[in-house]
Structures are given as C-alpha cells and as structure tokens.
Coordinates of C-alpha atoms and ligand atoms in Angstrom, one line a residue:
M1 CA 0.0 -0.3 0.0
K2 CA 1.2 3.4 -0.9
Q3 CA 1.7 6.0 1.9
S4 CA -1.3 8.6 2.6
N5 CA -0.5 11.8 0.7
N6 CA -2.7 13.4 3.4
Q7 CA -5.2 14.6 1.0
T8 CA -8.9 13.5 2.0
I9 CA -11.2 13.0 -0.9
L10 CA -15.0 12.6 -0.1
V11 CA -16.7 10.2 -2.1
T12 CA -20.6 10.4 -2.2
G13 CA -22.4 6.9 -3.8
G14 CA -18.9 5.3 -2.9
A15 CA -21.0 2.1 -1.8
G16 CA -22.4 1.9 -5.3
Y17 CA -21.0 0.2 -8.5
I18 CA -18.8 2.6 -9.9
G19 CA -18.0 4.4 -6.8
S20 CA -16.6 1.5 -5.0
L21 CA -14.3 0.6 -7.8
T22 CA -13.0 4.0 -7.5
V23 CA -12.5 4.4 -3.9
K24 CA -10.5 1.3 -3.8
Q25 CA -8.1 2.9 -6.8
L26 CA -8.1 6.1 -4.4
C27 CA -7.1 4.1 -1.5
D28 CA -4.4 2.1 -3.7
D29 CA -3.0 5.6 -4.8
G30 CA -2.3 6.8 -1.2
Y31 CA -5.6 9.1 -0.7
D32 CA -7.7 9.2 2.4
V33 CA -11.1 8.3 1.5
V34 CA -14.3 9.3 3.2
V35 CA -17.3 7.5 1.6
L36 CA -20.8 9.1 1.9
D37 CA -23.6 6.7 0.8
S38 CA -27.2 6.3 2.1
L39 CA -26.6 2.8 1.2
E40 CA -30.3 2.7 -0.4
N41 CA -28.5 1.2 -3.4
G42 CA -25.2 0.8 -2.3
H43 CA -23.4 -1.9 0.0
R44 CA -21.5 -2.0 2.9
E45 CA -19.2 -4.9 1.9
A46 CA -18.2 -2.9 -1.5
V47 CA -16.6 -0.1 0.6
D48 CA -13.1 -0.5 0.6
P49 CA -12.0 -1.1 4.2
R50 CA -9.4 1.6 4.1
A51 CA -12.1 4.2 3.6
Q52 CA -14.2 5.7 6.3
L53 CA -18.1 5.1 5.9
E54 CA -20.3 7.6 6.5
I55 CA -24.2 6.3 6.4
V56 CA -25.8 9.6 5.3
D57 CA -28.5 10.5 2.9
L58 CA -27.8 13.8 1.2
A59 CA -31.1 14.8 1.3
D60 CA -30.4 15.3 5.2
L61 CA -28.5 18.5 4.9
D62 CA -27.5 18.8 9.0
Q63 CA -26.0 15.1 8.6
T64 CA -24.0 16.0 5.3
E65 CA -22.6 19.1 7.1
K66 CA -21.6 17.1 9.9
V67 CA -19.5 14.8 7.5
F68 CA -17.8 17.9 6.3
E69 CA -17.4 19.3 9.7
K70 CA -15.4 16.3 11.1
H71 CA -13.4 15.4 8.1
K72 CA -10.9 18.1 6.6
I73 CA -12.0 17.6 2.8
E74 CA -9.9 18.5 -0.2
A75 CA -12.2 17.6 -3.0
V76 CA -15.4 15.7 -3.7
I77 CA -16.1 12.9 -5.9
D78 CA -20.0 12.8 -6.5
F79 CA -21.5 9.5 -7.7
A80 CA -24.6 9.7 -5.6
A81 CA -27.5 9.7 -7.9
Y82 CA -30.6 7.6 -9.1
L83 CA -30.0 6.1 -12.7
A84 CA -32.7 4.5 -14.1
V85 CA -33.8 6.2 -17.2
G86 CA -37.5 4.3 -17.3
E87 CA -38.1 5.2 -13.6
S88 CA -37.3 8.7 -14.2
M89 CA -39.8 8.9 -16.6
E90 CA -42.5 7.4 -14.3
N91 CA -41.3 9.4 -11.2
P92 CA -39.7 12.6 -12.3
E93 CA -40.1 14.4 -8.9
K94 CA -38.0 11.6 -7.3
Y95 CA -35.3 12.1 -9.8
I96 CA -35.3 16.0 -9.4
R97 CA -35.3 15.9 -5.9
N98 CA -32.2 13.6 -5.8
N99 CA -30.4 14.2 -8.7
V100 CA -30.7 17.9 -8.6
I101 CA -31.6 19.2 -5.3
N102 CA -29.6 17.0 -3.1
F103 CA -26.8 17.8 -5.3
I104 CA -27.3 21.5 -4.5
K105 CA -27.5 20.6 -0.9
L106 CA -24.0 18.9 -1.5
L107 CA -22.6 22.2 -3.0
H108 CA -24.0 24.3 -0.4
C109 CA -21.8 22.3 2.2
M110 CA -18.9 22.6 0.0
K111 CA -19.4 26.4 -0.1
R112 CA -19.7 26.5 3.7
Y113 CA -16.7 24.4 4.1
D114 CA -14.7 26.0 1.5
V115 CA -14.1 22.9 -0.5
R116 CA -13.4 24.0 -4.1
N117 CA -13.2 20.9 -6.1
I118 CA -15.6 18.7 -7.5
I119 CA -15.9 15.7 -10.0
K120 CA -19.2 15.1 -10.9
S121 CA -20.5 12.2 -12.7
S122 CA -22.6 12.6 -15.9
T123 CA -23.6 10.4 -18.6
A124 CA -24.0 10.1 -22.3
S125 CA -27.8 10.5 -21.8
T126 CA -27.1 14.4 -21.8
Y127 CA -26.8 14.0 -25.4
G128 CA -30.3 13.0 -26.3
N129 CA -30.6 11.3 -29.6
P130 CA -28.3 13.0 -32.2
K131 CA -30.1 12.2 -35.7
K132 CA -27.6 13.2 -38.1
E133 CA -24.4 11.0 -38.9
S134 CA -22.3 13.9 -38.9
D135 CA -22.9 14.3 -35.0
F136 CA -21.2 11.1 -34.5
P137 CA -18.6 10.7 -32.7
L138 CA -20.1 12.9 -30.0
I139 CA -18.1 15.8 -28.8
E140 CA -18.3 17.7 -25.5
S141 CA -19.6 20.9 -27.2
Y142 CA -22.6 19.5 -28.9
Q143 CA -24.9 20.8 -26.4
E144 CA -23.7 24.3 -27.0
N145 CA -24.2 24.0 -30.8
Y146 CA -27.5 22.4 -31.1
Q147 CA -30.5 24.6 -30.2
P148 CA -33.9 22.9 -30.2
S149 CA -36.7 24.7 -29.9
H150 CA -39.0 22.0 -28.7
S151 CA -37.9 19.3 -25.9
A152 CA -37.0 16.1 -26.9
L153 CA -38.3 14.3 -23.8
L154 CA -40.2 11.0 -24.6
P155 CA -43.5 10.8 -23.0
G156 CA -43.8 10.5 -19.1
K157 CA -45.9 10.9 -16.2
W158 CA -46.4 14.0 -14.2
K159 CA -48.6 13.6 -11.3
D160 CA -50.4 10.8 -12.5
K161 CA -51.0 12.6 -16.0
E162 CA -49.4 10.9 -19.2
L163 CA -47.6 14.0 -20.8
E164 CA -45.6 14.3 -23.8
G165 CA -42.5 16.4 -25.0
E166 CA -42.4 20.1 -24.5
E167 CA -45.6 20.0 -22.0
F168 CA -43.8 17.4 -19.7
F169 CA -40.5 19.5 -19.8
Q170 CA -42.6 22.5 -18.9
E171 CA -43.7 20.9 -15.6
I172 CA -39.8 20.0 -14.8
I173 CA -38.9 23.6 -15.3
T174 CA -41.9 24.9 -13.2
Y175 CA -40.8 22.5 -10.5
Y176 CA -37.0 23.6 -10.3
D177 CA -38.0 27.2 -10.8
F178 CA -40.4 26.6 -7.7
F179 CA -37.4 26.1 -5.4
Y180 CA -34.7 28.1 -7.0
K181 CA -36.4 31.2 -9.1
S182 CA -36.2 33.4 -6.0
I183 CA -32.5 32.9 -6.0
P184 CA -31.3 34.9 -9.2
D185 CA -28.0 33.1 -9.1
F186 CA -29.9 29.8 -9.9
A187 CA -32.9 30.8 -12.1
L188 CA -32.5 29.5 -15.6
S189 CA -31.5 31.5 -18.2
Q190 CA -33.4 30.9 -21.8
A191 CA -30.0 29.8 -22.9
D192 CA -30.0 27.0 -20.1
I193 CA -33.7 26.2 -21.0
T194 CA -32.6 25.6 -24.7
K195 CA -29.8 23.2 -23.7
L196 CA -32.2 21.4 -21.4
R197 CA -34.5 20.6 -24.2
I198 CA -31.7 18.1 -25.6
P199 CA -32.1 15.0 -23.4
T200 CA -34.8 12.5 -24.1
S201 CA -35.2 11.2 -20.2
V202 CA -35.5 13.3 -17.3
Y203 CA -32.4 11.1 -16.0
G204 CA -30.5 12.6 -18.7
L205 CA -31.9 16.1 -18.1
T206 CA -31.4 16.0 -14.4
K207 CA -27.4 15.5 -15.2
L208 CA -27.3 18.2 -17.7
L209 CA -29.1 20.3 -15.1
D210 CA -26.4 19.6 -12.5
E211 CA -23.8 20.5 -15.2
I212 CA -25.7 23.9 -15.7
I213 CA -25.8 24.5 -12.2
L214 CA -22.0 23.8 -11.8
E215 CA -21.2 26.6 -14.3
K216 CA -23.3 28.8 -11.8
Y217 CA -21.5 28.0 -8.9
N218 CA -18.4 28.3 -10.6
R219 CA -19.0 31.6 -11.8
I220 CA -20.7 33.0 -8.4
L221 CA -18.7 31.0 -6.0
G222 CA -15.6 29.9 -7.5
I223 CA -16.1 26.1 -7.4
N224 CA -14.1 24.4 -9.8
W225 CA -15.8 21.2 -10.9
V226 CA -15.1 18.6 -13.9
A227 CA -18.2 16.7 -15.3
L228 CA -17.4 13.2 -16.7
R229 CA -19.9 11.8 -19.0
Y230 CA -19.5 8.2 -19.1
F231 CA -21.3 5.9 -21.8
N232 CA -22.2 2.3 -21.2
V233 CA -20.5 1.0 -18.0
C234 CA -19.8 -2.9 -18.3
G235 CA -17.2 -4.9 -16.3
A236 CA -16.2 -5.7 -12.8
S237 CA -12.9 -6.0 -10.9
L238 CA -10.3 -8.0 -12.3
D239 CA -10.3 -10.5 -9.4
G240 CA -14.2 -10.7 -9.9
K241 CA -14.6 -9.7 -6.4
M242 CA -16.6 -6.2 -6.7
G243 CA -18.9 -5.7 -9.4
E244 CA -22.1 -4.2 -10.4
D245 CA -25.2 -5.2 -7.7
K246 CA -28.4 -3.5 -8.8
P247 CA -31.9 -5.3 -8.2
K248 CA -32.9 -4.2 -11.9
P249 CA -30.1 -3.9 -14.1
T250 CA -30.7 -2.2 -17.3
T251 CA -27.5 -2.7 -19.1
L252 CA -27.3 -5.3 -22.0
M253 CA -24.2 -7.2 -20.7
T254 CA -25.5 -7.6 -17.5
L255 CA -28.7 -8.6 -18.5
A256 CA -27.2 -11.1 -20.9
I257 CA -25.4 -12.6 -18.2
W258 CA -28.3 -12.4 -15.7
S259 CA -30.3 -14.6 -18.7
L260 CA -27.4 -17.1 -18.3
L261 CA -27.9 -17.2 -14.7
D262 CA -31.6 -17.8 -14.9
K263 CA -32.0 -14.7 -13.0
I264 CA -34.4 -13.2 -16.1
D265 CA -36.1 -15.4 -18.8
K266 CA -34.6 -14.3 -22.0
L267 CA -32.7 -11.4 -23.1
Q268 CA -34.5 -9.0 -25.3
V269 CA -32.9 -7.7 -28.3
F270 CA -35.0 -4.3 -29.5
G271 CA -34.4 -3.9 -33.1
N272 CA -32.4 -6.0 -35.6
D273 CA -32.9 -3.8 -38.7
Y274 CA -30.8 -0.8 -37.9
P275 CA -28.9 0.6 -40.7
T276 CA -25.7 -1.2 -38.7
K277 CA -23.2 -4.0 -39.9
D278 CA -25.5 -6.5 -38.0
G279 CA -28.7 -4.8 -37.9
T280 CA -28.4 -4.2 -34.0
G281 CA -27.7 -1.0 -32.3
I282 CA -24.2 0.5 -31.7
R283 CA -23.1 1.9 -28.4
D284 CA -19.8 2.8 -26.7
Y285 CA -19.0 0.7 -23.6
V286 CA -16.5 1.6 -20.7
H287 CA -15.1 -0.5 -18.0
P288 CA -15.6 1.0 -14.6
L289 CA -11.6 0.5 -13.8
D290 CA -11.0 3.1 -16.7
L291 CA -13.6 5.1 -15.2
A292 CA -11.7 5.2 -11.7
T293 CA -8.6 6.3 -13.1
G294 CA -10.5 8.7 -15.4
H295 CA -11.6 10.0 -12.1
I296 CA -8.4 10.0 -10.4
S297 CA -7.0 12.0 -13.3
A298 CA -9.7 14.8 -13.4
L299 CA -9.2 15.0 -9.8
E300 CA -5.3 15.6 -10.1
Y301 CA -6.2 18.0 -13.1
L302 CA -8.1 20.3 -10.9
L303 CA -5.9 20.0 -7.9
D304 CA -3.4 21.2 -10.3
G305 CA -5.5 24.4 -10.5
N306 CA -7.0 23.9 -14.1
K307 CA -10.2 25.1 -15.4
S308 CA -13.8 23.5 -15.1
A309 CA -14.6 21.6 -18.1
V310 CA -16.7 18.4 -19.4
F311 CA -14.9 15.1 -20.7
N312 CA -16.6 12.4 -22.5
L313 CA -15.3 8.9 -20.9
G314 CA -15.8 5.9 -23.5
N315 CA -13.9 3.6 -25.7
G316 CA -14.8 5.8 -28.8
T317 CA -15.4 2.7 -30.6
G318 CA -19.0 1.3 -31.0
Y319 CA -19.9 -2.2 -30.5
S320 CA -23.2 -3.8 -31.4
V321 CA -25.4 -5.5 -29.3
F322 CA -24.6 -9.0 -31.0
E323 CA -21.0 -8.1 -30.7
V324 CA -21.8 -7.7 -26.9
I325 CA -23.8 -11.0 -26.6
K326 CA -20.9 -12.6 -28.3
A327 CA -18.4 -11.4 -26.1
V328 CA -20.5 -12.8 -23.2
E329 CA -20.8 -16.0 -25.0
I330 CA -16.9 -16.4 -25.2
A331 CA -16.4 -15.3 -21.5
S332 CA -18.8 -17.8 -20.3
H333 CA -18.9 -21.0 -22.6
K334 CA -22.4 -20.6 -22.9
K335 CA -25.0 -19.7 -25.4
V336 CA -27.2 -16.5 -24.7
K337 CA -30.8 -17.2 -25.6
Y338 CA -32.4 -14.0 -26.8
E339 CA -35.6 -12.8 -28.6
I340 CA -35.9 -10.0 -31.0
K341 CA -38.4 -7.0 -30.3
S342 CA -39.3 -4.3 -32.4
R343 CA -37.2 -1.1 -32.0
R344 CA -37.7 1.3 -28.7
S345 CA -38.8 4.6 -29.7
G346 CA -35.9 7.1 -29.1
D347 CA -33.1 4.6 -29.4
P348 CA -30.7 6.0 -32.0
A349 CA -29.0 3.1 -34.5
I350 CA -25.4 4.2 -33.4
S351 CA -24.1 6.3 -30.4
F352 CA -20.3 6.5 -29.6
C353 CA -18.3 9.4 -28.3
D354 CA -15.0 11.0 -29.2
P355 CA -12.5 10.7 -26.4
R356 CA -9.9 12.6 -27.5
K357 CA -10.5 15.7 -25.1
A358 CA -9.9 13.5 -22.2
K359 CA -6.7 12.2 -24.0
N360 CA -5.1 15.3 -24.6
I361 CA -6.0 17.4 -21.4
L362 CA -6.3 14.5 -18.8
G363 CA -3.7 12.1 -20.4
W364 CA -6.7 9.5 -19.9
R365 CA -7.5 6.5 -22.2
A366 CA -9.7 3.5 -21.9
K367 CA -7.4 0.4 -21.5
Y368 CA -10.1 -2.1 -21.5
N369 CA -11.9 -3.4 -24.5
L370 CA -15.1 -5.4 -24.7
T371 CA -13.4 -8.7 -24.0
D372 CA -12.1 -7.5 -20.8
M373 CA -15.7 -6.1 -19.5
A374 CA -17.3 -9.4 -20.6
E375 CA -14.5 -11.9 -18.7
T376 CA -14.7 -9.7 -15.6
A377 CA -18.5 -9.1 -15.4
W378 CA -18.8 -13.0 -16.1
K379 CA -16.2 -13.5 -13.5
W380 CA -18.3 -11.4 -10.7
H381 CA -21.9 -12.4 -11.6
S382 CA -21.0 -16.2 -11.7
K383 CA -19.3 -15.8 -8.6
H384 CA -21.8 -13.7 -7.0
P385 CA -25.2 -14.4 -8.6
E386 CA -26.6 -12.9 -5.4
G387 CA -24.2 -10.0 -5.5
Y388 CA -22.7 -8.8 -2.3
N389 CA -25.4 -10.1 0.2
G390 CA -24.8 -13.5 -1.3
G391 CA -21.3 -13.6 0.7
Ligands
LIG1 N1 -23.9 2.9 -14.4 C1 -23.9 3.3 -15.4 O1 -24.0 2.7 -16.5 C2 -23.8 4.8 -15.6 C3 -23.6 5.4 -16.7 C4 -23.4 6.9 -16.7 C5 -23.3 7.5 -15.7 N2 -23.7 6.9 -14.6 C6 -23.3 7.8 -13.2 O2 -22.5 7.2 -12.4 C7 -23.0 7.2 -10.9 C8 -22.8 5.9 -10.4 O3 -23.5 4.9 -11.1 P1 -23.7 3.5 -10.3 O4 -23.9 2.5 -11.8 O5 -22.2 3.3 -9.7 O6 -24.8 3.7 -9.3 P2 -25.2 3.2 -8.1 O7 -26.6 3.2 -7.7 O8 -24.7 1.6 -8.2 O9 -24.4 4.0 -7.1 C9 -25.0 5.2 -6.7 C10 -24.8 5.3 -5.1 O10 -25.3 6.5 -4.8 C11 -26.0 6.0 -3.6 N3 -27.0 7.3 -3.6 C12 -27.8 7.7 -4.0 N4 -28.7 8.5 -3.7 C13 -28.2 9.3 -2.6 C14 -28.4 10.0 -1.5 N5 -29.0 11.2 -1.9 N6 -27.3 10.1 -0.8 C15 -26.6 9.3 -0.3 N7 -26.2 8.4 -1.1 C16 -27.0 8.1 -2.0 C17 -26.7 4.8 -3.6 O11 -26.7 4.2 -2.3 C18 -25.2 4.0 -4.4 O12 -24.6 3.6 -3.4 C19 -24.5 7.7 -10.9 O13 -24.3 9.3 -10.9 C20 -25.0 7.6 -12.5 O14 -25.7 8.6 -12.9 C21 -23.7 5.5 -14.4

C-alpha cells in the first residue's frame, strides 16, 4: 500500500457500482477516502476497508454538514444519484429531488466548508438522441451548438398525467423554478432552458441540469468542477470480487449474463433492422476500472489548478448488441438465448463518443476492451449471483 498523501477525498455514492471501484483505486493511490452513502442502492461490503464510511443521505443537510465538519475534505467526487431511465419517466420528482436538489445541498456544504473542487458523474444521456450521422462521434460541445426549439423528452408521467415532450418538460422546469426562482443566481436563463431540451429522459435532463448548476457555482462561488460523461458501463474488478449489484439492472451485458444465470427469462434485443453492420444498435462501452482512473486524472487536473470542464469517458468505438452477446458467450462458454423485439422509440441506431479531449487534456484513455468487460463481468456475476449479500 502507498503512503497516505494526506489529501482527503469525499466520495458520495462510494458504496455503489462505479463509486466503490473508484474508492479502491483512490486508496491504492494513497488518498484518504471518506465515503458518504445512504446505502439505499449501495453495499457496505463494497466499500474498501481503508475508507471511512459515513451512512448519510444527501437529502439530510444537517448530517451532510456534520461529515464536512468532521473531516478536512480537499475535494469531492460525486456519484450519488438515481440512474434508471425508465423510472425517471414514471417518477420525475424523485429524480429532480435526488439528482438536482440534493446535489445543490452538497454544493452548499462545499461552499460552507470552503471545499473548492468537485468531480461529477455525468452521462451520455445528456446528448439525447442525435439524429445526424455527422453528430458522431459525439463531442463535448454538442450541447452548445445544438439549439432545439422543443424538448426531445419522451412521454412520461407528471402527477399521474401522461404528458409528452414540451408539456412534460415545462412541468419539470416549473418544479425546479419553484425551489430556485427566488434565488436569481440559480434561476435558469433562456440559454439553459434551450440546452435542457436536448435529453430524451428526465434522468439525462437532471444530469445536464447539474452541469449547468456547476457552471453557475463556478461563476458565482469559485467552485471548480469536472463533469465526466460516461457511456455504457460494463465490467467488474479483475479478480471478480467487486462488481455491479443492482436489483433491476438495465445494461445489455448484465442482462445477457443474468439470462445465463436464469435470473431473467430471456434477453430481449430491441431492433435487428437498424442500418448497422449486423442490424443491431451500436453503443460505446467503458469499463468501470477505466472510469476509476478517469476520475483520478480529473481530480489531479483540478487539484493542479486547471479550469472547469466536461469530458467524455468512453472507448470511442462502437460495439453492436450482437458483438456484446458474442463477447459474453465467449467469456462464459455458454449460449445466450435472446428474442428480437421491435425497436424502442428514441433509441438511436448508433451512439459513440470522441474521447480525445480526455486523452489530450487529462492524459486518460480507456485501457479495457469489450472482451475484458465481458470476462470480468462474467467472473463477478457467476461467482456472486446474489451480489454482495450472497457473500
Ligand atoms: N452505471 C452506468 O452505466 C452509468 C452510466 C453513466 C453515468 N452513471 C452515473 O454514475 C453514477 C454512479 O452510478 P452507479 O452505476 O455506480 O450507481 P449505483 O446506484 O450503484 O451507485 C449510486 C450510489 O449512490 C448512493 N446514493 C444515491 N442517492 C444518494 C443520496 N441521496 N445520498 C447518499 N447516497 C446516495 C446509492 O446508495 C448508491 O450506493 C451515477 O451518478 C450515475 O448517474 C452511471
């Protein structure tokens, strides 16, 4: 183990899937780590024993302040959020409250305790559903250049009413305004609102709103930030001892593995008639160990005094649904049973990022490929079919 470098990093959501692997890497690199997690979706067993765990919900401002009071925190890495796209369309208020309002509470504590640096988990969902081939690979300035007049939100529920697009969007903006309109610094400008029309899900919208709030905090209060937009995250620790443990996973690779472990009936493939090499959708995948090093590179970048920025974290290569299934079959030596369903509305044929900004500025690049993701994920899930609670 390396010597402590005496810098304490607060990791919110550090008992979750990506957070716990990042905590381990931070401990390996000699950082002192405090994990703040409600354990609502995280696991005590996933937290590295070298880190201190504070079981606190960010909704509880007093308890969160106590964590800042107790530890001398140098920087925050914020993973705490809800992330189920489908649920965010059914229960948008839950997502705005946790992903936005609780996030603002965290920033409030940072300001109060003079913590000036934060790395924020963002997502590819902030890109919505780009339509033009020339939009790919996706670059970080996409949201600055694309200015839609109507929201791309898919239909969703607002207080038991099914609403579509712009109407749904307006309810969400009104809800945010209810809390922050009276604070001019946090009121949304017309340019902010235009940008927020890009995501197709409430989940994606909350993450883009967090990026906008960070810009405001930077301008007004001098808090420095990096937002990392990750693409589809798959894989586990190399020894297969740490991995994704969610009651209802939504990622393709996990579902393919769960079908092999009889945890779900059959894998569903949505669309085999896309204009792609094998007819299935193409996406960018990234290993959580690469995300861990990405966060530490971003942390060092901020601690060196560099300016706030957004970076994509992805492989920059698209893999098709069939390629992911094949990789799982090779890793497991089993045949995945799947059924073809029609395309889901709002799913683009192809989506992958340009990770060159992270390479050029942070010196980061993804090291693990699809084979590594499938092998490590299979090792974890097949050895721990019940996740951490299964021992
Ligand atoms: N997993 C992915 O594919 C993916 C892709 C893109 C972005 N992200 C982002 O990465 C982050 C981590 O994702 P994950 O897959 O590790 O999710 P996860 O659910 O495994 O981890 C999130 C953790 O945050 C904790 N948490 C949530 N709300 C909290 C609150 N109010 N107070 C304290 N703790 C709270 C949960 O208990 C959980 O341990 C999220 O912000 C997510 O939006 C994930």
